[in-house]
PDB file of C-alpha atoms in Angstrom:
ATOM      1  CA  UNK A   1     127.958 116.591 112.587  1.00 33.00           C
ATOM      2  CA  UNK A   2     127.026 113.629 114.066  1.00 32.00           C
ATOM      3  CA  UNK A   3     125.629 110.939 112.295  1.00 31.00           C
ATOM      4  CA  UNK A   4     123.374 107.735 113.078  1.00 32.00           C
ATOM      5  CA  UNK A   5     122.601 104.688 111.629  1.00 31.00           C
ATOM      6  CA  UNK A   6     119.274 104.852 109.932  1.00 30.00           C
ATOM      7  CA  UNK A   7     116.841 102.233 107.970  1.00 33.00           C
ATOM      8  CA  UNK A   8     114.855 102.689 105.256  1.00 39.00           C
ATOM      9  CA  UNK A   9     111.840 100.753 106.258  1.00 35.00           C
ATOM     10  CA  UNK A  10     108.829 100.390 104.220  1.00 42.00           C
ATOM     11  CA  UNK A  11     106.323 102.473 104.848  1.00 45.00           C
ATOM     12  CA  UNK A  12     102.748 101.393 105.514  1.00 42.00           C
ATOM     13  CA  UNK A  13     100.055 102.680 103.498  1.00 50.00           C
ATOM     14  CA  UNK A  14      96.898 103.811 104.205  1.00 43.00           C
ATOM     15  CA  UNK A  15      94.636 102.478 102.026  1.00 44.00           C
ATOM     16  CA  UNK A  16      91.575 103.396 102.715  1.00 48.00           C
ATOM     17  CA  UNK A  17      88.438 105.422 100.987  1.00 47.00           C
ATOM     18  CA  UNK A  18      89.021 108.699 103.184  1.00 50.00           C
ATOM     19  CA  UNK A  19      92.847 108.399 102.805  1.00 54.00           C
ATOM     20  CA  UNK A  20      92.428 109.082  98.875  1.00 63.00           C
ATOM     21  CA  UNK A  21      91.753 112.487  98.267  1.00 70.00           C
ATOM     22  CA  UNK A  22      89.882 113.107  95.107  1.00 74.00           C
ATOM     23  CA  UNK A  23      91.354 115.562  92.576  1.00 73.00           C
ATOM     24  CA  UNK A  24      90.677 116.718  89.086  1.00 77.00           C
ATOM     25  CA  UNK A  25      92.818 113.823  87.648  1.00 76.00           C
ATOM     26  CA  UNK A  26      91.718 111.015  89.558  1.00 81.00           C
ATOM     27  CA  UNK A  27      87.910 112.228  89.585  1.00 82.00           C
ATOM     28  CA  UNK A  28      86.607 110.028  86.581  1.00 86.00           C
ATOM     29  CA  UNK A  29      88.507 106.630  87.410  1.00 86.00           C
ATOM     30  CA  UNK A  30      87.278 107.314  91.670  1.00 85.00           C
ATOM     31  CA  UNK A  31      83.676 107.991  89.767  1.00 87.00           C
ATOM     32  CA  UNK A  32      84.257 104.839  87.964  1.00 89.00           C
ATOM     33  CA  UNK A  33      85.145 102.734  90.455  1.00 87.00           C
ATOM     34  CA  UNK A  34      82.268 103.493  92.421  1.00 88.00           C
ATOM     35  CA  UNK A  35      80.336  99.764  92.927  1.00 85.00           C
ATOM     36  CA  UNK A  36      77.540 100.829  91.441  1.00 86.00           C
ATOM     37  CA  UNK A  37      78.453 101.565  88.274  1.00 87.00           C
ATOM     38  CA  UNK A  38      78.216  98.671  86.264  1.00 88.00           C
ATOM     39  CA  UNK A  39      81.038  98.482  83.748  1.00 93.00           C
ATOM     40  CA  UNK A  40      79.476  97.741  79.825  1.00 90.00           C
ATOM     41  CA  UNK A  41      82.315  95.117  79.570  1.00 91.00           C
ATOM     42  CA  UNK A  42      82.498  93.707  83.040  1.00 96.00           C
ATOM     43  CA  UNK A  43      85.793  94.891  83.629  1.00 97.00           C
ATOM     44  CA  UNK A  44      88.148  98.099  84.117  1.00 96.00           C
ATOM     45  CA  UNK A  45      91.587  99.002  83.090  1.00 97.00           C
ATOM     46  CA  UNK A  46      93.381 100.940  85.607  1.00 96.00           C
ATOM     47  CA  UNK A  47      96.437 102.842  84.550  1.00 96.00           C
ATOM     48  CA  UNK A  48      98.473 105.901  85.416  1.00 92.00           C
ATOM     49  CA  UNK A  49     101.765 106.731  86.391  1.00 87.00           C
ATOM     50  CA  UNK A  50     103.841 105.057  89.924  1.00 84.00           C
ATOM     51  CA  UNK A  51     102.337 105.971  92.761  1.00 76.00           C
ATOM     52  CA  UNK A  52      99.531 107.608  91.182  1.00 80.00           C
ATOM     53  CA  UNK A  53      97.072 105.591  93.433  1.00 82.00           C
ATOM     54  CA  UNK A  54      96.531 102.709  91.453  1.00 90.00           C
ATOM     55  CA  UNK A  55      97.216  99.896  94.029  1.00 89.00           C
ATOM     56  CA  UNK A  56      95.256 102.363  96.931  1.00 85.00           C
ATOM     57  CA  UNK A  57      91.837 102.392  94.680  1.00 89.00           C
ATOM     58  CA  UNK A  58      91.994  98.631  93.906  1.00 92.00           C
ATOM     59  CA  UNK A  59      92.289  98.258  97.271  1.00 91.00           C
ATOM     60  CA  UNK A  60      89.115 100.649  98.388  1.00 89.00           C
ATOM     61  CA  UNK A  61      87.257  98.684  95.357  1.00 93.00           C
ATOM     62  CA  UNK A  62      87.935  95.537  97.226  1.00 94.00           C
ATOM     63  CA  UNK A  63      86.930  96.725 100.356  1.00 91.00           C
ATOM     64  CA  UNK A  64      83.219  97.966  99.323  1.00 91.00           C
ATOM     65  CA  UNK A  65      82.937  94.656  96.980  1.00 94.00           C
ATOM     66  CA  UNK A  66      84.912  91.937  98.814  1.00 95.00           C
ATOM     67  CA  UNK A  67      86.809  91.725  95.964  1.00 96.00           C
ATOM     68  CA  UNK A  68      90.584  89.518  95.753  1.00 97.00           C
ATOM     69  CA  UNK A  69      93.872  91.393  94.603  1.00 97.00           C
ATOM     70  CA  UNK A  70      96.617  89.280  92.975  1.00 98.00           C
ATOM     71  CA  UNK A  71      99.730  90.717  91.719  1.00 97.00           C
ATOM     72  CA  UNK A  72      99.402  89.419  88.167  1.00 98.00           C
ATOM     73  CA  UNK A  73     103.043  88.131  88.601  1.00 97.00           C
ATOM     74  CA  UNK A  74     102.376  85.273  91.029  1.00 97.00           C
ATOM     75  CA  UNK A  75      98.989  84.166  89.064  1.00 97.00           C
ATOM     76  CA  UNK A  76      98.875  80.376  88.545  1.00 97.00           C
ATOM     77  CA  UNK A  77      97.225  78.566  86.235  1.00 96.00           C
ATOM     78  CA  UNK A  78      96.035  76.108  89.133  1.00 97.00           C
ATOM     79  CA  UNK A  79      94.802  79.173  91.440  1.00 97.00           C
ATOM     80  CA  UNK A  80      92.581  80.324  88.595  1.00 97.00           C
ATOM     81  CA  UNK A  81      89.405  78.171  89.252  1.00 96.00           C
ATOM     82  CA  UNK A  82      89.311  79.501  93.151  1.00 97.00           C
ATOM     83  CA  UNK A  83      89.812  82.967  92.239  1.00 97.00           C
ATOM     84  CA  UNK A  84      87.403  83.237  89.647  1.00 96.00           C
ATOM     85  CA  UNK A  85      84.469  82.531  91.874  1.00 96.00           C
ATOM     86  CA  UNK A  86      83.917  86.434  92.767  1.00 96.00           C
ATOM     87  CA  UNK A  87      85.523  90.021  91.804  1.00 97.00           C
ATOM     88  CA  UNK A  88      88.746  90.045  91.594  1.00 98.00           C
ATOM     89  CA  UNK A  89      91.751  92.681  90.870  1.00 98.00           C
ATOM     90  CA  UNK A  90      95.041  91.845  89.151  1.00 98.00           C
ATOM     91  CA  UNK A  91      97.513  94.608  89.463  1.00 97.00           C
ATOM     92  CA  UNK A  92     100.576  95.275  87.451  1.00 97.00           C
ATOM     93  CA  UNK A  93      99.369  92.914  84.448  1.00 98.00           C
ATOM     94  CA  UNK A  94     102.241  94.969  82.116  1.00 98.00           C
ATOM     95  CA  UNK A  95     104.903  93.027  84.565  1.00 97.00           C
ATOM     96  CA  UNK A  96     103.549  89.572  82.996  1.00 98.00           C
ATOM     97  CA  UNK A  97     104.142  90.239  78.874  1.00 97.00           C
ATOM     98  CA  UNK A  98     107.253  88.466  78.520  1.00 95.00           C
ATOM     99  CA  UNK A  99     105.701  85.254  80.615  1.00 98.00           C
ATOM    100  CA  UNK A 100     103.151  83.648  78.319  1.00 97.00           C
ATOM    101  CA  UNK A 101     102.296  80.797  81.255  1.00 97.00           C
ATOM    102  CA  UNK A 102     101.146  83.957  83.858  1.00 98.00           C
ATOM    103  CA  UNK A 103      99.153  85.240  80.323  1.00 98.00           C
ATOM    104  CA  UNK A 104      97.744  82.444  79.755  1.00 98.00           C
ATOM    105  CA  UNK A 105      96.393  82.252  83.294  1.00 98.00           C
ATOM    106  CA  UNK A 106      95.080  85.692  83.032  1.00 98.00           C
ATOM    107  CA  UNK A 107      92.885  84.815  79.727  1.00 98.00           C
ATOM    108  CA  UNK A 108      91.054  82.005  81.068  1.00 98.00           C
ATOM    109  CA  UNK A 109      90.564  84.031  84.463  1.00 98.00           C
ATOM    110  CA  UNK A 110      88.867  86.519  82.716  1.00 98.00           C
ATOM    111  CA  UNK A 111      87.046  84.859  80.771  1.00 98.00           C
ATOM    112  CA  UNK A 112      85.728  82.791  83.623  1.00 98.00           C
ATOM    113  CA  UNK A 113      85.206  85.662  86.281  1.00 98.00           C
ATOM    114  CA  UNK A 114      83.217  87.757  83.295  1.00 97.00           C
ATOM    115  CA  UNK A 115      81.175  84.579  82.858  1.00 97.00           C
ATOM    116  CA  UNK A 116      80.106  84.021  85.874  1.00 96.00           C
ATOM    117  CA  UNK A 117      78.872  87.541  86.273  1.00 96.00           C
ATOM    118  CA  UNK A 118      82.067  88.900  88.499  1.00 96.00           C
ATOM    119  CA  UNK A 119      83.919  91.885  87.872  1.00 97.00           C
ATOM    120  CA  UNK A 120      87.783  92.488  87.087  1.00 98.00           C
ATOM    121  CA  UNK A 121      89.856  94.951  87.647  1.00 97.00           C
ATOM    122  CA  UNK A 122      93.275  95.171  85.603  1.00 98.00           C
ATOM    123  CA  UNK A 123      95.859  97.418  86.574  1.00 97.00           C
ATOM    124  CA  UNK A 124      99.091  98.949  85.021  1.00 97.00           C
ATOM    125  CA  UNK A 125     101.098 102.268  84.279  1.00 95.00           C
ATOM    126  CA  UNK A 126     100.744 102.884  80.533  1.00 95.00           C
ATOM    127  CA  UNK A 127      97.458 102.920  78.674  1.00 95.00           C
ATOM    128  CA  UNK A 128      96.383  99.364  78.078  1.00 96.00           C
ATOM    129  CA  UNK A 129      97.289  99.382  74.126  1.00 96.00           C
ATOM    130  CA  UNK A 130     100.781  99.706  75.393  1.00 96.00           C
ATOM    131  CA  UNK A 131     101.020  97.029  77.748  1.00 97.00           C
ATOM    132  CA  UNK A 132     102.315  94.365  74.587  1.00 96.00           C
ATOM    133  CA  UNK A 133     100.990  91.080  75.579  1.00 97.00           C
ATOM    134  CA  UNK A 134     102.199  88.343  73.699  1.00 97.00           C
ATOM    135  CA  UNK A 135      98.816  86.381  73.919  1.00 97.00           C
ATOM    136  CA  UNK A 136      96.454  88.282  70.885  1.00 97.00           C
ATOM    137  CA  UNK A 137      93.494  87.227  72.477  1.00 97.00           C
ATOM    138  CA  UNK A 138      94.583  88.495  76.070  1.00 97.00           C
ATOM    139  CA  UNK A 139      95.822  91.690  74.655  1.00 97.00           C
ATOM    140  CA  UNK A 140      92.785  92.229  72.629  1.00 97.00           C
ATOM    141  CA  UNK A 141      90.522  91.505  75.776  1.00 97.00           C
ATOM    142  CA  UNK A 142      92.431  93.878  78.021  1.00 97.00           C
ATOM    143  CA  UNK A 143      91.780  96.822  75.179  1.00 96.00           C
ATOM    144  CA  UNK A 144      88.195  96.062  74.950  1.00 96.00           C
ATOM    145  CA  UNK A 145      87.805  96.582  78.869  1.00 97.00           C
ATOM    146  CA  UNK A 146      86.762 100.219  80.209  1.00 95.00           C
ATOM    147  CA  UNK A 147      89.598 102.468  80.802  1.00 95.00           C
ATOM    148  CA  UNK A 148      90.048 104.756  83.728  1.00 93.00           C
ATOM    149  CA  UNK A 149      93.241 106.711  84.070  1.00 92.00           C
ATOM    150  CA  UNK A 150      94.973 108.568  86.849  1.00 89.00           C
ATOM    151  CA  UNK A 151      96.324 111.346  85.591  1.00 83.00           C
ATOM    152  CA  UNK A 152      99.821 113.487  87.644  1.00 80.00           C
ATOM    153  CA  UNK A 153      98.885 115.851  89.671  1.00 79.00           C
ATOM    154  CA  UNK A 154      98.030 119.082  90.419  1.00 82.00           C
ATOM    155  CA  UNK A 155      99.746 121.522  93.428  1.00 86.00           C
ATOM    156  CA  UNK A 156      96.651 120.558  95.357  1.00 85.00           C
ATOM    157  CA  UNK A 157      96.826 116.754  94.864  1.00 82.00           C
ATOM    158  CA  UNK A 158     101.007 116.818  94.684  1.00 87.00           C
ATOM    159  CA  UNK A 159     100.433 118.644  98.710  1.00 89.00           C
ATOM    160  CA  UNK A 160      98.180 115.539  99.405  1.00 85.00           C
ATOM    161  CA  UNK A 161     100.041 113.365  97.899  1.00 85.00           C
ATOM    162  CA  UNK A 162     103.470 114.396 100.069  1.00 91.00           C
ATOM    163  CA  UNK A 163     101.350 114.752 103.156  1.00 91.00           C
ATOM    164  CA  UNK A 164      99.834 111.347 102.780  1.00 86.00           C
ATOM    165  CA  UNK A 165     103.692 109.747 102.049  1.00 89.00           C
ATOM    166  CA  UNK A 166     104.620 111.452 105.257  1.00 92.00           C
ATOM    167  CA  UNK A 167     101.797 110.102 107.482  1.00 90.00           C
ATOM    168  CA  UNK A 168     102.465 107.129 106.008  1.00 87.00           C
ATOM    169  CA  UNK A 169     106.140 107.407 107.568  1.00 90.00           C
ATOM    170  CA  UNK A 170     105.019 108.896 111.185  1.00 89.00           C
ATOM    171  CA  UNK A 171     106.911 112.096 109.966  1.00 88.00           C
ATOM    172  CA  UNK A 172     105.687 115.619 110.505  1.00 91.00           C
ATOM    173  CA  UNK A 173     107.616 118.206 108.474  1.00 93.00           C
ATOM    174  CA  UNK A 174     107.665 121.692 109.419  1.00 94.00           C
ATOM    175  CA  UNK A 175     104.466 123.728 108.229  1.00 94.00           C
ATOM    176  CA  UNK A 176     106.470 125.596 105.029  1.00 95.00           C
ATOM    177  CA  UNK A 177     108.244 122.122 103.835  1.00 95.00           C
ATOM    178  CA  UNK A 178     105.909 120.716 101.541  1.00 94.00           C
ATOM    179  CA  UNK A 179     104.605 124.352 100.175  1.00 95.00           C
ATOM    180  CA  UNK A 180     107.971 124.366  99.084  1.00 94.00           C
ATOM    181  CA  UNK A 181     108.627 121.377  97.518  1.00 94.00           C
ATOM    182  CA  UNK A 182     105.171 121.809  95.336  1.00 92.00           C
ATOM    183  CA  UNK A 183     106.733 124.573  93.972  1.00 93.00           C
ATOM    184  CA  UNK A 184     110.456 123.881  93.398  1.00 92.00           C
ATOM    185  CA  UNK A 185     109.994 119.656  92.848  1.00 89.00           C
ATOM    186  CA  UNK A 186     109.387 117.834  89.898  1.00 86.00           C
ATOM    187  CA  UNK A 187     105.465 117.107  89.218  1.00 80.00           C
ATOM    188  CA  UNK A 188     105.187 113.396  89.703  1.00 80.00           C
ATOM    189  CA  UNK A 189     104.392 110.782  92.126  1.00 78.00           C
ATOM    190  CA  UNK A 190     107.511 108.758  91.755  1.00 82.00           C
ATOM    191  CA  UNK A 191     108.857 112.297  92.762  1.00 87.00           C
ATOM    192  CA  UNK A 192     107.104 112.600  95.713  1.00 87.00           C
ATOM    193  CA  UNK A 193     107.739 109.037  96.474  1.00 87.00           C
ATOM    194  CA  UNK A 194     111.395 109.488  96.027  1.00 89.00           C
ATOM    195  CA  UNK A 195     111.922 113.149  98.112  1.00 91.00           C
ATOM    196  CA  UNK A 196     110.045 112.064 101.258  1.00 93.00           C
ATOM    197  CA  UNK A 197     112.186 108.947 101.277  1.00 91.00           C
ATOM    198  CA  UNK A 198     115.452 110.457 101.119  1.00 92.00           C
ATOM    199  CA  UNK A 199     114.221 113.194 103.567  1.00 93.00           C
ATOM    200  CA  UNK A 200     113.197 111.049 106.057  1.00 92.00           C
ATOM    201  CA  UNK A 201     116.271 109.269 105.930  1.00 91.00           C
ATOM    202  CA  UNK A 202     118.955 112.222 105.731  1.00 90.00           C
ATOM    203  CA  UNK A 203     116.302 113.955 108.817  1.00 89.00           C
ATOM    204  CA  UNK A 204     117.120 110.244 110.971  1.00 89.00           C
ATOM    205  CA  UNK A 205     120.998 109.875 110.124  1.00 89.00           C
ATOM    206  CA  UNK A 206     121.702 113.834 111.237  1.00 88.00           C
ATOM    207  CA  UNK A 207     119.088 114.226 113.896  1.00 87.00           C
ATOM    208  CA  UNK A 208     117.141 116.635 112.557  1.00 87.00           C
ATOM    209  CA  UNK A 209     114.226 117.891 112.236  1.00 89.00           C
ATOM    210  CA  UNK A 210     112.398 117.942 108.792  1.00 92.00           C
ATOM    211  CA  UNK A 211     112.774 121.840 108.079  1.00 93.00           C
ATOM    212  CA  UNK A 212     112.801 123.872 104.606  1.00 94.00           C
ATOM    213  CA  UNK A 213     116.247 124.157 104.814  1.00 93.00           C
ATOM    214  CA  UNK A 214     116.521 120.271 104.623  1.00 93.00           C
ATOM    215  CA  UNK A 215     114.139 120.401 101.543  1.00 93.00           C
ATOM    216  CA  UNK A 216     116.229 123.347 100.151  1.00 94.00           C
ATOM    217  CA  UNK A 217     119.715 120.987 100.615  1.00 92.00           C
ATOM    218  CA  UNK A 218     117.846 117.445  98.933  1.00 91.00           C
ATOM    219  CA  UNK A 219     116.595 119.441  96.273  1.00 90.00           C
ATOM    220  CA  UNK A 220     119.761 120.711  95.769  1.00 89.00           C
ATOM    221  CA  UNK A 221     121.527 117.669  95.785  1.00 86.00           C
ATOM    222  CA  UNK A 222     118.776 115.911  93.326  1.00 81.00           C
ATOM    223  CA  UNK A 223     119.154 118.688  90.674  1.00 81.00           C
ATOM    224  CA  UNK A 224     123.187 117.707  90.651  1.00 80.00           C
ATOM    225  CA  UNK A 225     122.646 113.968  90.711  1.00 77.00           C
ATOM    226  CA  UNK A 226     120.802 114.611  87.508  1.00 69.00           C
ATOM    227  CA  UNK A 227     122.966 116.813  85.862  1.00 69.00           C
ATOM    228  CA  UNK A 228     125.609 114.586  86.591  1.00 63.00           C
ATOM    229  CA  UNK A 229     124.159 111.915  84.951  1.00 63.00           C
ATOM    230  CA  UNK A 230     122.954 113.849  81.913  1.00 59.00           C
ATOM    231  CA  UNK A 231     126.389 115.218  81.682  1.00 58.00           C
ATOM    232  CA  UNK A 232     127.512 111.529  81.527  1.00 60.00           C
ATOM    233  CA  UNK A 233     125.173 110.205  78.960  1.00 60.00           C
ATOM    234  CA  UNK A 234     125.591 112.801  76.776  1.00 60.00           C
ATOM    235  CA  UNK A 235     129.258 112.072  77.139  1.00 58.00           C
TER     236      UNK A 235
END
């Protein structure tokens, strides 16, 4: 069979409020990030697993309140004055607990956005008493915030979820491929992420179409892989 040369080229998002479809275990943290709800603390935790739709509802949050987003990896110290002077959203603020200058920058950001009367949104994959800041007073701030958590998904969210990923690539599998994948794949978003990737790129290098029997052959393939490498840790 022939092949072709193909790319795997990021995909662009869409981001906004009607791309995020609202499920049973995003409900409560789409309910709390609603602008007017006013937080008790000021701020929100965001967690949940990869690709739950963390990054997508800061980025509807900022949207409706002209909030900032920052990964919490390139925070400065000397941005922090600038960046306090509205609502703001750090994302990924686990990444940053083994660098106590980007913690350090984070404490006196929130303590100067809260004081002036702006909101902050903190975002990261495990539940916030697991993220193990170094910095007590950081960590102990970041616990005391309101927590709203994205739970996996459902078959009806998991179908969004893959349809959305393969808008997102200009893709348009046949009508029975994702049907099939809810019910064969495994239930996660870094799962989703991960099978509409390689699909789109084994569909480009052979030419073809994205069919059920494609689906069929990638699941196949993935359920080796892992075997494979169970097979070798075990060993």
């Amino acid at each position: 069979m022939a092949h072709q040369l193909s790319f795997d080229l990021p995909a662009k998002p869409a981001l906004g409020r009607e791309d995020f479809f609202v499920a049973p275990s995003n409900a409560m943290a789409v309910a709390l990030l609603d602008p007017q709800f006013a937080w008790p603390s000021g701020k929100l935790v965001l967690t949940g697993p990869k690709g739950a739709g963390k990054s997508h509802l800061a980025h509807v949050w900022a949207s409706q309140t002209g909030a900032r987003i920052i990964p919490a990896a390139k925070l400065t110290a000397g941005a922090v004055p600038e960046l306090s002077h509205g609502p703001i959203a750090v994302e990924d603020v686990p990444q940053i607990a083994a660098d106590p200058e980007r913690q350090n920058a984070l404490f006196h950001l929130h303590n100067l956005v809260l004081a002036q009367g702006h909101a902050l949104v903190m975002t990261g994959q495990p539940a916030p008493n697991l993220w193990g800041l170094t910095l007590p007073d950081l960590q102990s701030r970041v616990q005391a915030a309101t927590h709203a958590e994205l739970q996996p998904p459902d078959d009806q969210l998991l179908a969004v979820v893959l349809a959305k990923l393969f808008n997102d690539r200009q893709i348009t599998p046949k009508p029975d491929v994702i049907p099939y994948l809810v019910a064969h794949m495994d239930r996660s978003f870094a799962a989703a992420a991960q099978m509409v990737r390689r699909l789109d790129h084994l569909s480009l290098a052979e030419k073809r179409s994205l069919t059920r029997p494609l689906a069929v052959r990638v699941l196949s393939e993935s359920r080796e892989k892992e075997t494979e490498n169970d097979a070798a840790a075990s060993g």
